[in-house]
PDB file of C-alpha atoms in Angstrom:
ATOM      1  CA  ASP A  49     103.165  98.493 118.706  1.00 69.00           C
ATOM      2  CA  VAL A  50     101.580 101.322 116.465  1.00 69.00           C
ATOM      3  CA  LYS A  51     100.645 100.267 113.171  1.00 91.00           C
ATOM      4  CA  VAL A  52      99.159 102.144 109.817  1.00 95.00           C
ATOM      5  CA  THR A  53      98.423  99.979 107.177  1.00 96.00           C
ATOM      6  CA  GLN A  54      97.818 101.162 103.823  1.00 96.00           C
ATOM      7  CA  SER A  55      95.901  99.011 101.374  1.00 90.00           C
ATOM      8  CA  SER A  56      98.718  98.902  98.148  1.00 91.00           C
ATOM      9  CA  ARG A  57     102.386  99.412  98.646  1.00 94.00           C
ATOM     10  CA  TYR A  58     101.531  99.889  94.367  1.00 96.00           C
ATOM     11  CA  LEU A  59      98.734 100.951  92.135  1.00 96.00           C
ATOM     12  CA  VAL A  60      98.434 101.718  88.589  1.00 97.00           C
ATOM     13  CA  LYS A  61      95.172 103.315  87.067  1.00 97.00           C
ATOM     14  CA  ARG A  62      93.820 104.498  84.328  1.00 97.00           C
ATOM     15  CA  THR A  63      92.965 108.340  83.163  1.00 97.00           C
ATOM     16  CA  GLY A  64      89.412 109.081  84.417  1.00 97.00           C
ATOM     17  CA  GLU A  65      89.224 106.068  86.687  1.00 97.00           C
ATOM     18  CA  LYS A  66      87.874 106.670  90.000  1.00 97.00           C
ATOM     19  CA  VAL A  67      90.308 105.702  92.466  1.00 97.00           C
ATOM     20  CA  PHE A  68      90.436 104.107  95.912  1.00 97.00           C
ATOM     21  CA  LEU A  69      93.409 104.370  98.626  1.00 97.00           C
ATOM     22  CA  GLU A  70      92.749 102.912 101.740  1.00 97.00           C
ATOM     23  CA  CYS A  71      94.204 103.608 105.469  1.00 97.00           C
ATOM     24  CA  VAL A  72      93.030 101.662 108.388  1.00 97.00           C
ATOM     25  CA  GLN A  73      95.224 102.512 111.747  1.00 96.00           C
ATOM     26  CA  ASP A  74      94.809 100.180 114.869  1.00 94.00           C
ATOM     27  CA  MET A  75      95.429 102.692 117.568  1.00 92.00           C
ATOM     28  CA  ASP A  76      91.996 103.893 118.111  1.00 93.00           C
ATOM     29  CA  HIS A  77      93.418 107.419 117.189  1.00 94.00           C
ATOM     30  CA  GLU A  78      91.229 110.108 116.562  1.00 94.00           C
ATOM     31  CA  ASN A  79      92.947 112.343 113.641  1.00 94.00           C
ATOM     32  CA  MET A  80      93.996 111.129 110.284  1.00 96.00           C
ATOM     33  CA  PHE A  81      95.468 112.493 107.443  1.00 96.00           C
ATOM     34  CA  TRP A  82      96.272 112.061 103.958  1.00 97.00           C
ATOM     35  CA  TYR A  83      99.434 113.454 102.341  1.00 97.00           C
ATOM     36  CA  ARG A  84     100.840 113.172  98.995  1.00 97.00           C
ATOM     37  CA  GLN A  85     105.140 113.011  98.202  1.00 96.00           C
ATOM     38  CA  ASP A  86     106.603 114.437  95.813  1.00 95.00           C
ATOM     39  CA  PRO A  87     110.226 114.779  94.871  1.00 90.00           C
ATOM     40  CA  GLY A  88     111.754 118.542  96.081  1.00 88.00           C
ATOM     41  CA  LEU A  89     108.242 119.150  97.175  1.00 91.00           C
ATOM     42  CA  GLY A  90     108.100 117.049 100.559  1.00 91.00           C
ATOM     43  CA  LEU A  91     104.698 115.896 102.505  1.00 94.00           C
ATOM     44  CA  ARG A  92     101.796 117.911 101.441  1.00 95.00           C
ATOM     45  CA  LEU A  93      98.331 117.680 102.916  1.00 94.00           C
ATOM     46  CA  ILE A  94      95.560 116.739 101.118  1.00 96.00           C
ATOM     47  CA  TYR A  95      92.629 115.830 103.606  1.00 96.00           C
ATOM     48  CA  PHE A  96      92.713 115.313 107.526  1.00 94.00           C
ATOM     49  CA  SER A  97      89.934 114.232 109.928  1.00 95.00           C
ATOM     50  CA  TYR A  98      89.492 114.205 113.361  1.00 92.00           C
ATOM     51  CA  ASP A  99      86.804 112.385 113.727  1.00 91.00           C
ATOM     52  CA  VAL A 100      84.373 109.729 112.278  1.00 93.00           C
ATOM     53  CA  LYS A 101      82.232 111.635 109.631  1.00 88.00           C
ATOM     54  CA  MET A 102      84.213 114.921 109.897  1.00 91.00           C
ATOM     55  CA  LYS A 103      86.676 116.147 107.361  1.00 94.00           C
ATOM     56  CA  GLU A 104      88.780 119.497 106.532  1.00 93.00           C
ATOM     57  CA  LYS A 105      90.597 120.326 103.652  1.00 94.00           C
ATOM     58  CA  GLY A 106      94.386 120.520 103.845  1.00 92.00           C
ATOM     59  CA  ASP A 107      96.553 122.334 101.135  1.00 91.00           C
ATOM     60  CA  ILE A 108      95.751 120.716  98.148  1.00 95.00           C
ATOM     61  CA  PRO A 109      92.606 119.299  98.199  1.00 96.00           C
ATOM     62  CA  GLU A 110      91.602 119.840  94.664  1.00 96.00           C
ATOM     63  CA  GLY A 111      90.955 116.758  92.725  1.00 96.00           C
ATOM     64  CA  TYR A 112      90.568 114.648  95.764  1.00 98.00           C
ATOM     65  CA  SER A 113      87.297 113.263  98.388  1.00 97.00           C
ATOM     66  CA  VAL A 114      87.797 111.585 101.799  1.00 97.00           C
ATOM     67  CA  SER A 115      85.417 109.146 103.586  1.00 97.00           C
ATOM     68  CA  ARG A 116      85.262 108.157 107.058  1.00 97.00           C
ATOM     69  CA  GLU A 117      82.716 105.689 108.504  1.00 95.00           C
ATOM     70  CA  LYS A 118      84.549 104.293 110.830  1.00 95.00           C
ATOM     71  CA  LYS A 119      86.904 105.496 113.061  1.00 95.00           C
ATOM     72  CA  GLU A 120      89.805 102.786 112.302  1.00 96.00           C
ATOM     73  CA  ARG A 121      89.496 103.859 108.547  1.00 97.00           C
ATOM     74  CA  PHE A 122      90.098 106.679 106.459  1.00 97.00           C
ATOM     75  CA  SER A 123      90.199 106.642 102.875  1.00 97.00           C
ATOM     76  CA  LEU A 124      90.867 108.751  99.911  1.00 98.00           C
ATOM     77  CA  ILE A 125      88.997 109.016  96.690  1.00 98.00           C
ATOM     78  CA  LEU A 126      90.439 110.298  93.123  1.00 97.00           C
ATOM     79  CA  GLU A 127      87.289 110.924  91.798  1.00 94.00           C
ATOM     80  CA  SER A 128      88.345 110.809  88.288  1.00 96.00           C
ATOM     81  CA  ALA A 129      92.262 110.155  88.221  1.00 97.00           C
ATOM     82  CA  SER A 130      94.789 112.393  86.256  1.00 97.00           C
ATOM     83  CA  THR A 131      98.369 112.050  85.275  1.00 97.00           C
ATOM     84  CA  ASN A 132      99.133 114.860  87.426  1.00 96.00           C
ATOM     85  CA  GLN A 133      98.221 112.747  90.699  1.00 98.00           C
ATOM     86  CA  THR A 134     100.974 110.251  90.089  1.00 98.00           C
ATOM     87  CA  SER A 135     102.434 110.547  93.344  1.00 97.00           C
ATOM     88  CA  MET A 136     103.408 108.702  96.098  1.00 97.00           C
ATOM     89  CA  TYR A 137     100.812 109.097  98.866  1.00 98.00           C
ATOM     90  CA  LEU A 138     100.772 108.524 102.732  1.00 97.00           C
ATOM     91  CA  CYS A 139      98.636 108.029 105.234  1.00 97.00           C
ATOM     92  CA  ALA A 140      98.869 109.265 109.131  1.00 96.00           C
ATOM     93  CA  SER A 141      97.215 108.912 112.531  1.00 96.00           C
ATOM     94  CA  SER A 142      97.250 110.826 115.900  1.00 93.00           C
ATOM     95  CA  LEU A 143      95.933 111.415 119.240  1.00 92.00           C
ATOM     96  CA  THR A 144      94.005 114.515 119.314  1.00 87.00           C
ATOM     97  CA  GLY A 145      95.326 117.187 120.390  1.00 80.00           C
ATOM     98  CA  LEU A 146      97.691 120.014 118.374  1.00 75.00           C
ATOM     99  CA  ASN A 147     101.054 118.618 119.091  1.00 81.00           C
ATOM    100  CA  GLN A 148     100.608 114.586 119.241  1.00 88.00           C
ATOM    101  CA  PRO A 149     103.005 113.020 117.052  1.00 91.00           C
ATOM    102  CA  GLN A 150     101.970 111.357 113.359  1.00 93.00           C
ATOM    103  CA  HIS A 151     102.458 107.641 113.083  1.00 95.00           C
ATOM    104  CA  PHE A 152     102.598 107.224 108.961  1.00 96.00           C
ATOM    105  CA  GLY A 153     101.932 104.338 106.795  1.00 96.00           C
ATOM    106  CA  ASP A 154     104.541 102.763 104.468  1.00 94.00           C
ATOM    107  CA  GLY A 155     102.747 104.637 101.330  1.00 96.00           C
ATOM    108  CA  THR A 156     100.914 104.075  98.209  1.00 97.00           C
ATOM    109  CA  ARG A 157     102.813 104.460  95.136  1.00 97.00           C
ATOM    110  CA  LEU A 158     100.439 105.528  92.296  1.00 97.00           C
ATOM    111  CA  SER A 159     100.575 105.749  88.883  1.00 98.00           C
ATOM    112  CA  ILE A 160      98.140 107.009  86.803  1.00 97.00           C
ATOM    113  CA  LEU A 161      98.398 106.167  82.787  1.00 96.00           C
TER     114      LEU A 161
ATOM    115  CA  GLN B 224     102.599 128.283 102.966  1.00 80.00           C
ATOM    116  CA  GLN B 225     105.583 125.731 103.631  1.00 90.00           C
ATOM    117  CA  PRO B 226     108.523 125.774 106.059  1.00 95.00           C
ATOM    118  CA  VAL B 227     111.877 126.849 104.353  1.00 96.00           C
ATOM    119  CA  GLN B 228     114.277 123.971 104.965  1.00 97.00           C
ATOM    120  CA  SER B 229     118.486 124.290 104.695  1.00 96.00           C
ATOM    121  CA  PRO B 230     120.625 122.872 103.534  1.00 96.00           C
ATOM    122  CA  GLN B 231     118.170 120.970 100.963  1.00 96.00           C
ATOM    123  CA  ALA B 232     121.135 117.935 100.775  1.00 97.00           C
ATOM    124  CA  VAL B 233     124.309 117.838 102.894  1.00 97.00           C
ATOM    125  CA  ILE B 234     127.139 114.841 102.974  1.00 97.00           C
ATOM    126  CA  LEU B 235     129.028 113.809 106.548  1.00 96.00           C
ATOM    127  CA  ARG B 236     131.692 111.179 107.512  1.00 97.00           C
ATOM    128  CA  GLU B 237     130.753 109.122 109.954  1.00 96.00           C
ATOM    129  CA  GLY B 238     131.562 110.529 113.199  1.00 96.00           C
ATOM    130  CA  GLU B 239     130.901 114.459 111.937  1.00 96.00           C
ATOM    131  CA  ASP B 240     128.087 116.638 113.033  1.00 96.00           C
ATOM    132  CA  ALA B 241     125.317 118.735 111.492  1.00 96.00           C
ATOM    133  CA  VAL B 242     122.842 121.745 112.088  1.00 97.00           C
ATOM    134  CA  ILE B 243     119.728 121.558 109.670  1.00 98.00           C
ATOM    135  CA  ASN B 244     117.343 124.665 109.552  1.00 97.00           C
ATOM    136  CA  CYS B 245     113.824 125.618 109.805  1.00 97.00           C
ATOM    137  CA  SER B 246     112.257 129.008 109.277  1.00 96.00           C
ATOM    138  CA  SER B 247     108.704 130.285 108.684  1.00 94.00           C
ATOM    139  CA  SER B 248     107.871 133.425 107.658  1.00 92.00           C
ATOM    140  CA  LYS B 249     104.754 132.814 110.900  1.00 89.00           C
ATOM    141  CA  ALA B 250     104.607 132.854 113.710  1.00 87.00           C
ATOM    142  CA  LEU B 251     104.314 129.462 115.400  1.00 87.00           C
ATOM    143  CA  TYR B 252     102.912 126.846 117.973  1.00 88.00           C
ATOM    144  CA  SER B 253     105.229 124.249 117.114  1.00 91.00           C
ATOM    145  CA  VAL B 254     108.001 122.436 115.569  1.00 94.00           C
ATOM    146  CA  HIS B 255     108.200 118.760 114.894  1.00 94.00           C
ATOM    147  CA  TRP B 256     110.411 117.053 113.724  1.00 95.00           C
ATOM    148  CA  TYR B 257     110.009 113.622 111.045  1.00 96.00           C
ATOM    149  CA  ARG B 258     113.237 111.399 109.656  1.00 96.00           C
ATOM    150  CA  GLN B 259     112.475 109.290 106.431  1.00 96.00           C
ATOM    151  CA  LYS B 260     114.498 106.228 105.342  1.00 95.00           C
ATOM    152  CA  HIS B 261     114.719 105.665 101.241  1.00 91.00           C
ATOM    153  CA  GLY B 262     111.641 103.408 100.794  1.00 88.00           C
ATOM    154  CA  GLU B 263     109.794 103.666 104.441  1.00 92.00           C
ATOM    155  CA  ALA B 264     107.715 105.914 106.760  1.00 93.00           C
ATOM    156  CA  PRO B 265     108.637 109.050 108.266  1.00 95.00           C
ATOM    157  CA  VAL B 266     109.160 108.477 111.412  1.00 94.00           C
ATOM    158  CA  PHE B 267     108.573 110.862 114.242  1.00 93.00           C
ATOM    159  CA  LEU B 268     111.909 112.617 116.503  1.00 93.00           C
ATOM    160  CA  MET B 269     110.932 114.994 118.554  1.00 91.00           C
ATOM    161  CA  ILE B 270     108.140 118.438 118.794  1.00 91.00           C
ATOM    162  CA  LEU B 271     109.146 121.277 120.232  1.00 91.00           C
ATOM    163  CA  LEU B 272     106.721 123.589 121.734  1.00 87.00           C
ATOM    164  CA  LYS B 273     106.617 127.348 122.496  1.00 78.00           C
ATOM    165  CA  GLY B 274     109.035 128.779 125.416  1.00 70.00           C
ATOM    166  CA  GLY B 275     112.305 127.596 123.263  1.00 61.00           C
ATOM    167  CA  GLU B 276     112.892 124.147 124.793  1.00 63.00           C
ATOM    168  CA  GLN B 277     115.551 121.934 124.222  1.00 62.00           C
ATOM    169  CA  LYS B 278     114.701 118.515 123.067  1.00 65.00           C
ATOM    170  CA  GLY B 279     116.663 115.537 122.549  1.00 66.00           C
ATOM    171  CA  HIS B 280     116.728 112.080 120.942  1.00 66.00           C
ATOM    172  CA  GLU B 281     119.714 110.132 120.959  1.00 71.00           C
ATOM    173  CA  LYS B 282     122.512 112.486 119.645  1.00 83.00           C
ATOM    174  CA  ILE B 283     120.187 113.841 117.916  1.00 90.00           C
ATOM    175  CA  SER B 284     118.695 117.242 119.807  1.00 91.00           C
ATOM    176  CA  ALA B 285     116.631 120.524 118.488  1.00 92.00           C
ATOM    177  CA  SER B 286     115.845 124.205 119.640  1.00 90.00           C
ATOM    178  CA  PHE B 287     112.938 126.223 119.073  1.00 91.00           C
ATOM    179  CA  ASN B 288     113.421 129.890 118.581  1.00 89.00           C
ATOM    180  CA  GLU B 289     109.667 131.601 118.229  1.00 86.00           C
ATOM    181  CA  LYS B 290     110.502 135.182 118.059  1.00 88.00           C
ATOM    182  CA  LYS B 291     112.758 134.111 114.765  1.00 89.00           C
ATOM    183  CA  GLN B 292     110.066 131.554 113.906  1.00 91.00           C
ATOM    184  CA  GLN B 293     113.365 129.252 113.485  1.00 93.00           C
ATOM    185  CA  SER B 294     114.347 125.576 114.360  1.00 94.00           C
ATOM    186  CA  SER B 295     117.322 123.872 114.543  1.00 94.00           C
ATOM    187  CA  LEU B 296     118.352 120.029 114.429  1.00 95.00           C
ATOM    188  CA  TYR B 297     121.648 119.360 115.833  1.00 94.00           C
ATOM    189  CA  LEU B 298     122.902 115.720 114.886  1.00 94.00           C
ATOM    190  CA  THR B 299     126.146 115.104 116.775  1.00 93.00           C
ATOM    191  CA  ALA B 300     128.585 112.557 116.023  1.00 93.00           C
ATOM    192  CA  SER B 301     126.284 110.895 113.189  1.00 94.00           C
ATOM    193  CA  GLN B 302     126.266 107.361 112.860  1.00 94.00           C
ATOM    194  CA  LEU B 303     125.350 105.394 109.351  1.00 95.00           C
ATOM    195  CA  SER B 304     121.992 105.335 110.675  1.00 94.00           C
ATOM    196  CA  TYR B 305     121.086 108.626 110.690  1.00 95.00           C
ATOM    197  CA  SER B 306     120.954 108.623 106.874  1.00 97.00           C
ATOM    198  CA  GLY B 307     117.468 109.659 105.638  1.00 97.00           C
ATOM    199  CA  THR B 308     115.618 113.197 104.921  1.00 97.00           C
ATOM    200  CA  TYR B 309     114.667 115.203 107.408  1.00 97.00           C
ATOM    201  CA  PHE B 310     111.637 117.204 107.658  1.00 97.00           C
ATOM    202  CA  CYS B 311     110.710 120.016 109.820  1.00 96.00           C
ATOM    203  CA  GLY B 312     106.319 120.654 110.244  1.00 95.00           C
ATOM    204  CA  THR B 313     105.015 123.719 111.695  1.00 93.00           C
ATOM    205  CA  MET B 314     101.921 124.371 112.870  1.00 89.00           C
ATOM    206  CA  ASP B 315     100.519 128.192 112.863  1.00 84.00           C
ATOM    207  CA  SER B 316      97.305 129.418 113.900  1.00 82.00           C
ATOM    208  CA  SER B 317      95.660 127.392 111.106  1.00 80.00           C
ATOM    209  CA  TYR B 318      96.292 124.558 113.426  1.00 80.00           C
ATOM    210  CA  LYS B 319      97.771 122.368 110.665  1.00 85.00           C
ATOM    211  CA  LEU B 320     100.893 120.532 110.328  1.00 89.00           C
ATOM    212  CA  ILE B 321     103.049 121.911 107.249  1.00 92.00           C
ATOM    213  CA  PHE B 322     106.492 119.825 106.135  1.00 95.00           C
ATOM    214  CA  GLY B 323     108.981 121.701 104.346  1.00 95.00           C
ATOM    215  CA  SER B 324     110.295 120.002 101.137  1.00 94.00           C
ATOM    216  CA  GLY B 325     113.096 117.957 103.530  1.00 96.00           C
ATOM    217  CA  THR B 326     116.697 117.851 103.934  1.00 97.00           C
ATOM    218  CA  ARG B 327     118.983 114.761 102.640  1.00 97.00           C
ATOM    219  CA  LEU B 328     121.337 113.883 104.288  1.00 97.00           C
ATOM    220  CA  LEU B 329     124.225 110.901 103.988  1.00 97.00           C
ATOM    221  CA  VAL B 330     126.599 109.857 106.363  1.00 97.00           C
ATOM    222  CA  ARG B 331     129.643 108.072 104.557  1.00 96.00           C
ATOM    223  CA  PRO B 332     132.132 105.811 106.252  1.00 94.00           C
TER     224      PRO B 332
END
């Protein structure tokens, strides 16, 4: 069965810290995505990657970076965490191609104090 | 630009029908539908491609009118298990999937 695993379900960090959110998929998917989910705003795309070491900006990349050194792992990095980055972060993966379903992880609820 | 979903929320009794709409200001290649139950990951329901085809998943079906840049999700004879938040995602010439803000559906016994 398809599995996307996010390293933490809940995370609390302090303003200014560098934060790493990790995502691993076991389906050999080429595409991986990072979204943030906020009430009333739905899912907003931060970054995505269609291959190892490749990345593309989504709609809200400011304040974030990503790393994809291996096919199965996609990391989201908050360079200097701020309180407005408190949110639910969802990782997803899919096969290559435009119209492939995305498989989501359970999410990481990140609080920045 | 995010697609607009309507209604924002709907409450049904078991067995009733509902329609959720999704509209975009841009020409679309496809529309994707997902459902997210409280505290869980979003789950894929279906994809509709250009051509106006209608697809189904259990008693949930959807249509895509590419000329109007709209899609509708039809929930027939709703069950308690249908409760959750439904998201449409639209793909345009940017080749990014952009999600709407969601429609919260509650089915009561």
